[in-house]
Amino acid sequence: MFRRAIKRRTLIALVVVTTFVSAWPSPLDPRTSPVAPTHAQVEAAVREAYDRFKNETAGKNADYIPYLASVDPKLFGIAIVTTDNRSLTEGDVNYSFSIQSISKVFSQALAIDELGADKVFEKVGSEPTGRAFNSVLAVADMPSHTGNPYVNAGAIATVSLISARNPDEKWNKILGFYSRFAGEKLSLIDQVYKSEAATNTGNKALSMLLAKYDRIYADPFESVDVYTKQCSVGVNVTQLARMGATLANNGKNPATGEQVIKAEDVPYILSTMTMAGLYDGSGGWAWHVGIPAKSGVGGGIVAVVPGKGAIAVFAPPLDEAGNSVKAQKVIEYVARKLNYNLFSPRSVGLKN
Ligand code: GLN
């Protein structure tokens, strides 16, 4: 009787202590890096970046996909989601834009989840091409004949690796997987899909070239069609930041608590993002900013800061390589303010 009472009291005390500790953000909170900036620092950096770059007009909307040329070039939104699930937004945060090439990250994640990293590396590779994202020459010249999962050829090959009985099943699997990263149900922007499907002869040509080199693992045109759909998925900046924050958080969605991919798969993805996330602008990005990131011709960029969180920016005008001009500037500014550059010892707390 007496023993049982003690046990019960110990149990209650334990529950109280655990609840208290887990609700109390401490510098040793395992949900975030001990050297992560404070919420106030993050907020100040985002507000400053927004004000500083809101009137920037350099760059031009993508126009090879007719729909993208018609998007308002003044749209501008920023979101940060941290690994301890705080979020901060500024500007046009409810606008849903097409994810475009940023989707390639999450299809690579799905392929790795299904087949294992070694197989994906063997079948697709992870070698920067130094050429444009839709380069035919890169496919012909590179020994891997795919480059990496973030150029169109490698992305189409990646889609072809994902298992399904038919293209519809594959598409639904991909969309469902992206939604688990976003923590919300995502959907296709039909007009983007139609506009791109009517003009994607270059991607079809790439798929045929892959077939010539035995580097596509399902029907080439069906793979291009599913790829075109994945590029047409709509996201707002918060959803995109949450997708990135899931990678920053060891593959566990900080909002839903779901372990979407295995923690040990995250470094493969972030290393590819570092080497090839901004196409032929990746070297300059690593030099100036030093965070794994991925851009899309829709105007979005997501940058992932391991153990801290992710920042997503949307602004349609692009530079020559197809990367949003404003998004790059904002992320570079915020990264400098908050010591996010992974190549800097300051990012892990070394001060001098
Ligand atoms: N859907 C686009 C294409 O295939 C994606 C390109 C991109 O965002 N860089 O051309």
Short mmCIF file of C-alpha atoms and ligand atoms in Angstrom, two decimals:
data_model
loop_
_atom_site.label_atom_id
_atom_site.label_comp_id
_atom_site.label_asym_id
_atom_site.label_seq_id
_atom_site.Cartn_x
_atom_site.Cartn_y
_atom_site.Cartn_z
CA MET A 1 0.00 0.00 0.00
CA PHE A 2 2.69 2.44 1.21
CA ARG A 3 4.98 1.32 -1.62
CA ARG A 4 2.29 1.85 -4.20
CA ALA A 5 1.67 5.40 -2.89
CA ILE A 6 5.34 6.23 -3.27
CA LYS A 7 5.36 4.83 -6.74
CA ARG A 8 2.36 6.88 -7.72
CA ARG A 9 3.87 10.04 -6.26
CA THR A 10 7.14 9.42 -8.10
CA LEU A 11 5.23 8.92 -11.30
CA ILE A 12 3.27 12.17 -10.88
CA ALA A 13 6.49 14.06 -10.10
CA LEU A 14 8.11 12.61 -13.18
CA VAL A 15 5.21 13.62 -15.41
CA VAL A 16 5.24 17.16 -13.98
CA VAL A 17 9.00 17.53 -14.44
CA THR A 18 8.96 16.14 -17.99
CA THR A 19 6.08 18.40 -19.02
CA PHE A 20 7.80 21.42 -17.50
CA VAL A 21 11.16 20.70 -19.08
CA SER A 22 9.77 19.99 -22.53
CA ALA A 23 7.63 23.12 -22.52
CA TRP A 24 10.49 25.34 -21.45
CA PRO A 25 12.81 26.42 -24.25
CA SER A 26 16.34 26.06 -22.93
CA PRO A 27 19.69 26.55 -24.64
CA LEU A 28 20.04 22.77 -24.46
CA ASP A 29 16.68 22.11 -26.08
CA PRO A 30 17.46 19.20 -28.46
CA ARG A 31 14.87 20.49 -30.93
CA THR A 32 17.19 23.30 -31.93
CA SER A 33 20.93 23.92 -32.14
CA PRO A 34 22.37 25.35 -28.89
CA VAL A 35 23.86 28.15 -31.01
CA ALA A 36 20.68 28.99 -32.93
CA PRO A 37 19.88 32.73 -32.97
CA THR A 38 17.07 33.97 -30.73
CA HIS A 39 13.62 34.60 -32.12
CA ALA A 40 14.19 38.35 -31.77
CA GLN A 41 17.42 38.17 -33.80
CA VAL A 42 15.71 36.15 -36.52
CA GLU A 43 12.81 38.58 -36.61
CA ALA A 44 15.06 41.63 -36.88
CA ALA A 45 17.11 40.07 -39.70
CA VAL A 46 14.01 39.13 -41.72
CA ARG A 47 12.34 42.56 -41.32
CA GLU A 48 15.56 44.35 -42.27
CA ALA A 49 16.08 42.14 -45.32
CA TYR A 50 12.50 42.70 -46.46
CA ASP A 51 12.82 46.49 -46.23
CA ARG A 52 16.25 46.57 -47.79
CA PHE A 53 15.32 44.53 -50.89
CA LYS A 54 11.63 45.19 -51.43
CA ASN A 55 12.30 47.75 -54.16
CA GLU A 56 14.94 45.68 -55.95
CA THR A 57 13.87 45.28 -59.58
CA ALA A 58 16.76 43.38 -61.17
CA GLY A 59 16.08 40.14 -63.02
CA LYS A 60 13.30 38.87 -65.24
CA ASN A 61 10.49 36.33 -64.85
CA ALA A 62 11.06 32.99 -66.58
CA ASP A 63 9.19 33.10 -69.89
CA TYR A 64 9.93 29.75 -71.53
CA ILE A 65 6.95 28.47 -69.53
CA PRO A 66 4.25 30.97 -70.65
CA TYR A 67 2.38 30.95 -67.31
CA LEU A 68 5.46 32.07 -65.39
CA ALA A 69 5.86 35.14 -67.59
CA SER A 70 2.41 36.32 -66.45
CA VAL A 71 3.10 36.17 -62.69
CA ASP A 72 3.30 39.60 -60.99
CA PRO A 73 7.05 40.33 -60.71
CA LYS A 74 6.47 42.47 -57.61
CA LEU A 75 5.29 39.56 -55.46
CA PHE A 76 7.70 39.12 -52.56
CA GLY A 77 7.40 36.87 -49.53
CA ILE A 78 9.75 35.52 -46.86
CA ALA A 79 9.23 32.76 -44.28
CA ILE A 80 11.48 31.17 -41.70
CA VAL A 81 10.50 27.99 -39.84
CA THR A 82 12.83 26.83 -37.08
CA THR A 83 13.47 23.28 -35.93
CA ASP A 84 11.60 24.08 -32.71
CA ASN A 85 8.66 25.05 -34.89
CA ARG A 86 8.56 28.80 -34.60
CA SER A 87 7.70 30.62 -37.75
CA LEU A 88 8.09 34.11 -38.97
CA THR A 89 6.76 35.62 -42.17
CA GLU A 90 6.88 38.86 -44.12
CA GLY A 91 5.26 40.10 -47.34
CA ASP A 92 3.15 38.03 -49.76
CA VAL A 93 2.99 34.92 -47.66
CA ASN A 94 -0.31 33.48 -48.87
CA TYR A 95 0.50 33.46 -52.57
CA SER A 96 0.83 29.95 -53.97
CA PHE A 97 3.60 29.71 -56.57
CA SER A 98 4.87 26.71 -58.51
CA ILE A 99 7.62 24.85 -56.70
CA GLN A 100 9.41 24.05 -60.01
CA SER A 101 12.94 22.71 -59.53
CA ILE A 102 12.74 22.85 -55.73
CA SER A 103 10.58 19.73 -56.11
CA LYS A 104 13.71 17.86 -57.26
CA VAL A 105 15.00 17.81 -53.67
CA PHE A 106 11.92 16.04 -52.37
CA SER A 107 11.76 13.50 -55.20
CA GLN A 108 15.41 12.73 -54.55
CA ALA A 109 14.42 12.21 -50.89
CA LEU A 110 11.63 9.84 -51.93
CA ALA A 111 13.94 7.85 -54.21
CA ILE A 112 16.54 7.58 -51.41
CA ASP A 113 13.83 6.55 -48.96
CA GLU A 114 12.67 3.79 -51.31
CA LEU A 115 15.89 2.55 -52.84
CA GLY A 116 18.61 3.63 -50.41
CA ALA A 117 21.21 6.34 -50.96
CA ASP A 118 23.79 4.06 -52.61
CA LYS A 119 21.40 2.99 -55.35
CA VAL A 120 20.32 6.58 -56.09
CA PHE A 121 23.94 7.66 -56.21
CA GLU A 122 24.75 4.83 -58.61
CA LYS A 123 21.73 5.40 -60.88
CA VAL A 124 21.61 9.22 -60.91
CA GLY A 125 24.79 10.54 -59.25
CA SER A 126 25.51 13.85 -57.53
CA GLU A 127 28.04 15.65 -59.69
CA PRO A 128 27.68 19.38 -60.42
CA THR A 129 27.53 20.03 -64.17
CA GLY A 130 28.58 23.69 -64.27
CA ARG A 131 26.04 24.03 -67.07
CA ALA A 132 22.46 25.27 -67.31
CA PHE A 133 19.76 23.17 -65.61
CA ASN A 134 18.34 21.99 -68.95
CA SER A 135 21.66 21.38 -70.68
CA VAL A 136 21.76 18.66 -73.31
CA LEU A 137 25.56 18.91 -73.58
CA ALA A 138 25.95 18.07 -69.89
CA VAL A 139 24.12 14.77 -70.41
CA ALA A 140 26.22 13.87 -73.42
CA ASP A 141 29.57 14.96 -71.94
CA MET A 142 29.44 13.80 -68.34
CA PRO A 143 30.53 10.24 -67.61
CA SER A 144 27.47 9.81 -65.36
CA HIS A 145 25.13 10.99 -68.19
CA THR A 146 22.75 12.36 -65.57
CA GLY A 147 24.81 14.87 -63.60
CA ASN A 148 22.78 15.11 -60.47
CA PRO A 149 19.14 14.96 -59.35
CA TYR A 150 18.74 18.77 -59.57
CA VAL A 151 19.35 19.29 -63.27
CA ASN A 152 16.42 18.34 -65.46
CA ALA A 153 18.00 15.15 -66.84
CA GLY A 154 18.89 13.84 -63.37
CA ALA A 155 15.50 14.85 -62.00
CA ILE A 156 13.64 13.00 -64.75
CA ALA A 157 15.85 9.95 -64.11
CA THR A 158 15.06 10.23 -60.39
CA VAL A 159 11.31 10.27 -61.07
CA SER A 160 11.74 7.19 -63.25
CA LEU A 161 13.30 5.33 -60.29
CA ILE A 162 10.30 5.79 -57.98
CA SER A 163 8.23 2.62 -57.87
CA ALA A 164 4.55 2.57 -58.90
CA ARG A 165 2.20 0.43 -60.98
CA ASN A 166 1.30 3.35 -63.23
CA PRO A 167 2.06 7.09 -63.67
CA ASP A 168 -1.04 8.18 -61.69
CA GLU A 169 0.00 6.13 -58.71
CA LYS A 170 3.51 7.59 -58.94
CA TRP A 171 2.22 11.13 -59.13
CA ASN A 172 -0.06 10.65 -56.10
CA LYS A 173 2.79 9.10 -54.16
CA ILE A 174 5.03 12.09 -54.92
CA LEU A 175 2.35 14.65 -54.05
CA GLY A 176 1.55 12.83 -50.80
CA PHE A 177 5.23 12.71 -49.91
CA TYR A 178 5.74 16.45 -50.53
CA SER A 179 2.66 17.16 -48.40
CA ARG A 180 4.19 15.32 -45.45
CA PHE A 181 7.23 17.62 -45.71
CA ALA A 182 4.96 20.67 -45.88
CA GLY A 183 2.77 19.45 -43.02
CA GLU A 184 -0.24 20.35 -45.16
CA LYS A 185 -1.99 18.89 -48.18
CA LEU A 186 -0.43 20.36 -51.32
CA SER A 187 -1.98 20.40 -54.77
CA LEU A 188 -1.21 20.93 -58.44
CA ILE A 189 -1.57 24.35 -60.06
CA ASP A 190 -3.37 23.09 -63.12
CA GLN A 191 -2.63 26.15 -65.29
CA VAL A 192 1.11 25.81 -64.66
CA TYR A 193 1.00 22.12 -65.53
CA LYS A 194 -0.90 22.75 -68.77
CA SER A 195 1.37 25.63 -69.75
CA GLU A 196 4.53 23.60 -69.14
CA ALA A 197 3.20 20.35 -70.64
CA ALA A 198 2.45 22.22 -73.86
CA THR A 199 6.02 23.52 -74.14
CA ASN A 200 8.32 20.86 -72.64
CA THR A 201 9.89 19.49 -75.82
CA GLY A 202 13.38 20.10 -74.36
CA ASN A 203 12.67 17.82 -71.40
CA LYS A 204 11.27 15.16 -73.72
CA ALA A 205 14.48 15.35 -75.73
CA LEU A 206 16.51 14.95 -72.53
CA SER A 207 14.49 11.84 -71.62
CA MET A 208 15.31 10.30 -75.02
CA LEU A 209 18.98 11.08 -74.53
CA LEU A 210 18.85 9.40 -71.12
CA ALA A 211 17.29 6.36 -72.80
CA LYS A 212 20.17 6.26 -75.26
CA TYR A 213 22.60 5.99 -72.33
CA ASP A 214 20.42 3.54 -70.32
CA ARG A 215 20.02 6.16 -67.62
CA ILE A 216 16.22 6.23 -67.44
CA TYR A 217 14.42 3.47 -65.57
CA ALA A 218 10.77 3.76 -66.68
CA ASP A 219 8.96 4.99 -69.77
CA PRO A 220 10.74 8.25 -70.78
CA PHE A 221 7.70 10.37 -71.73
CA GLU A 222 5.63 9.13 -68.80
CA SER A 223 8.52 10.10 -66.53
CA VAL A 224 8.64 13.58 -68.08
CA ASP A 225 4.90 13.97 -67.52
CA VAL A 226 5.11 13.07 -63.82
CA TYR A 227 8.15 15.36 -63.54
CA THR A 228 6.17 18.21 -65.13
CA LYS A 229 3.38 17.66 -62.61
CA GLN A 230 5.79 17.70 -59.67
CA CYS A 231 7.20 21.03 -60.91
CA SER A 232 3.65 22.44 -60.99
CA VAL A 233 2.90 21.78 -57.31
CA GLY A 234 1.79 24.99 -55.58
CA VAL A 235 3.41 26.13 -52.33
CA ASN A 236 3.41 29.31 -50.30
CA VAL A 237 6.57 30.48 -48.54
CA THR A 238 5.59 29.03 -45.17
CA GLN A 239 4.88 25.60 -46.63
CA LEU A 240 8.19 25.71 -48.47
CA ALA A 241 10.08 26.81 -45.34
CA ARG A 242 8.48 23.93 -43.43
CA MET A 243 9.62 21.50 -46.12
CA GLY A 244 13.15 22.82 -45.64
CA ALA A 245 12.84 22.84 -41.84
CA THR A 246 11.98 19.13 -41.96
CA LEU A 247 15.39 18.55 -43.55
CA ALA A 248 17.03 20.88 -41.01
CA ASN A 249 15.37 18.85 -38.25
CA ASN A 250 16.86 15.43 -39.10
CA GLY A 251 13.95 14.58 -41.41
CA LYS A 252 11.28 15.14 -38.76
CA ASN A 253 8.60 17.71 -39.56
CA PRO A 254 8.82 20.26 -36.71
CA ALA A 255 5.12 21.12 -37.02
CA THR A 256 3.52 17.67 -37.23
CA GLY A 257 6.24 15.71 -35.42
CA GLU A 258 6.25 13.13 -38.21
CA GLN A 259 9.58 11.51 -39.10
CA VAL A 260 9.23 11.92 -42.87
CA ILE A 261 12.62 10.52 -43.88
CA LYS A 262 15.41 8.80 -41.96
CA ALA A 263 17.82 11.16 -40.20
CA GLU A 264 20.79 9.39 -41.83
CA ASP A 265 19.48 10.25 -45.31
CA VAL A 266 19.50 14.02 -44.71
CA PRO A 267 23.25 14.64 -45.35
CA TYR A 268 23.04 13.09 -48.82
CA ILE A 269 20.34 15.55 -49.75
CA LEU A 270 21.98 18.60 -48.20
CA SER A 271 25.31 17.81 -49.85
CA THR A 272 23.63 17.68 -53.27
CA MET A 273 21.91 20.98 -52.48
CA THR A 274 25.28 22.52 -51.64
CA MET A 275 26.93 21.30 -54.83
CA ALA A 276 24.10 21.81 -57.32
CA GLY A 277 21.13 23.58 -55.73
CA LEU A 278 21.48 26.80 -57.72
CA TYR A 279 22.49 25.14 -61.00
CA ASP A 280 25.50 26.86 -62.55
CA GLY A 281 25.23 29.52 -59.83
CA SER A 282 26.02 26.96 -57.10
CA GLY A 283 29.72 27.78 -56.77
CA GLY A 284 29.06 31.47 -56.29
CA TRP A 285 26.29 30.69 -53.83
CA ALA A 286 28.57 28.47 -51.72
CA TRP A 287 31.22 31.18 -51.79
CA HIS A 288 28.93 34.02 -50.75
CA VAL A 289 26.32 32.31 -48.59
CA GLY A 290 27.42 28.80 -47.63
CA ILE A 291 24.08 27.13 -46.94
CA PRO A 292 22.49 24.23 -48.83
CA ALA A 293 19.71 25.70 -50.94
CA LYS A 294 17.50 24.95 -53.92
CA SER A 295 15.94 27.33 -56.39
CA GLY A 296 13.15 27.01 -58.93
CA VAL A 297 12.28 29.06 -62.01
CA GLY A 298 8.95 29.91 -60.37
CA GLY A 299 10.94 32.37 -58.23
CA GLY A 300 11.30 30.40 -55.01
CA ILE A 301 14.43 29.48 -53.10
CA VAL A 302 14.61 27.42 -49.92
CA ALA A 303 17.80 27.36 -47.85
CA VAL A 304 18.34 24.82 -45.09
CA VAL A 305 20.38 25.51 -41.96
CA PRO A 306 20.97 22.13 -40.26
CA GLY A 307 19.77 22.04 -36.67
CA LYS A 308 18.36 25.56 -36.87
CA GLY A 309 15.68 25.83 -39.55
CA ALA A 310 14.96 26.92 -43.10
CA ILE A 311 14.27 30.15 -44.92
CA ALA A 312 12.08 30.31 -48.02
CA VAL A 313 11.81 33.37 -50.22
CA PHE A 314 9.60 33.98 -53.24
CA ALA A 315 10.19 36.75 -55.80
CA PRO A 316 9.75 35.89 -59.51
CA PRO A 317 12.48 37.87 -61.36
CA LEU A 318 15.46 35.59 -62.07
CA ASP A 319 19.13 36.01 -62.94
CA GLU A 320 20.83 34.40 -65.95
CA ALA A 321 21.14 31.01 -64.25
CA GLY A 322 17.43 30.97 -63.36
CA ASN A 323 17.71 31.87 -59.66
CA SER A 324 15.50 34.52 -58.02
CA VAL A 325 17.56 37.69 -57.64
CA LYS A 326 15.73 39.03 -54.59
CA ALA A 327 15.57 35.64 -52.88
CA GLN A 328 19.34 35.24 -53.15
CA LYS A 329 19.91 38.72 -51.73
CA VAL A 330 17.53 38.19 -48.81
CA ILE A 331 19.00 34.82 -47.87
CA GLU A 332 22.55 36.12 -48.14
CA TYR A 333 21.69 39.07 -45.89
CA VAL A 334 19.88 36.99 -43.28
CA ALA A 335 22.59 34.31 -43.32
CA ARG A 336 25.29 36.88 -42.61
CA LYS A 337 23.31 38.49 -39.81
CA LEU A 338 22.56 35.17 -38.15
CA ASN A 339 25.89 33.36 -38.70
CA TYR A 340 24.25 30.67 -40.78
CA ASN A 341 27.18 30.03 -43.19
CA LEU A 342 28.07 26.37 -42.58
CA PHE A 343 31.65 26.88 -43.68
CA SER A 344 32.17 29.43 -40.92
CA PRO A 345 33.23 28.09 -37.50
CA ARG A 346 30.98 30.85 -36.11
CA SER A 347 27.97 28.83 -37.28
CA VAL A 348 28.74 26.27 -34.57
CA GLY A 349 29.38 28.86 -31.89
CA LEU A 350 33.16 29.51 -32.08
CA LYS A 351 33.71 33.12 -31.12
CA ASN A 352 36.85 35.23 -31.56
N1 GLN B 1 9.89 22.65 -64.73
C1 GLN B 1 11.06 23.39 -65.07
C2 GLN B 1 11.75 22.78 -66.28
O1 GLN B 1 11.75 21.61 -66.43
C3 GLN B 1 11.95 23.41 -63.87
C4 GLN B 1 13.21 24.15 -64.12
C5 GLN B 1 13.70 24.93 -62.95
O2 GLN B 1 12.99 25.30 -62.02
N2 GLN B 1 14.94 25.28 -63.07
O3 GLN B 1 12.29 23.47 -67.09
#
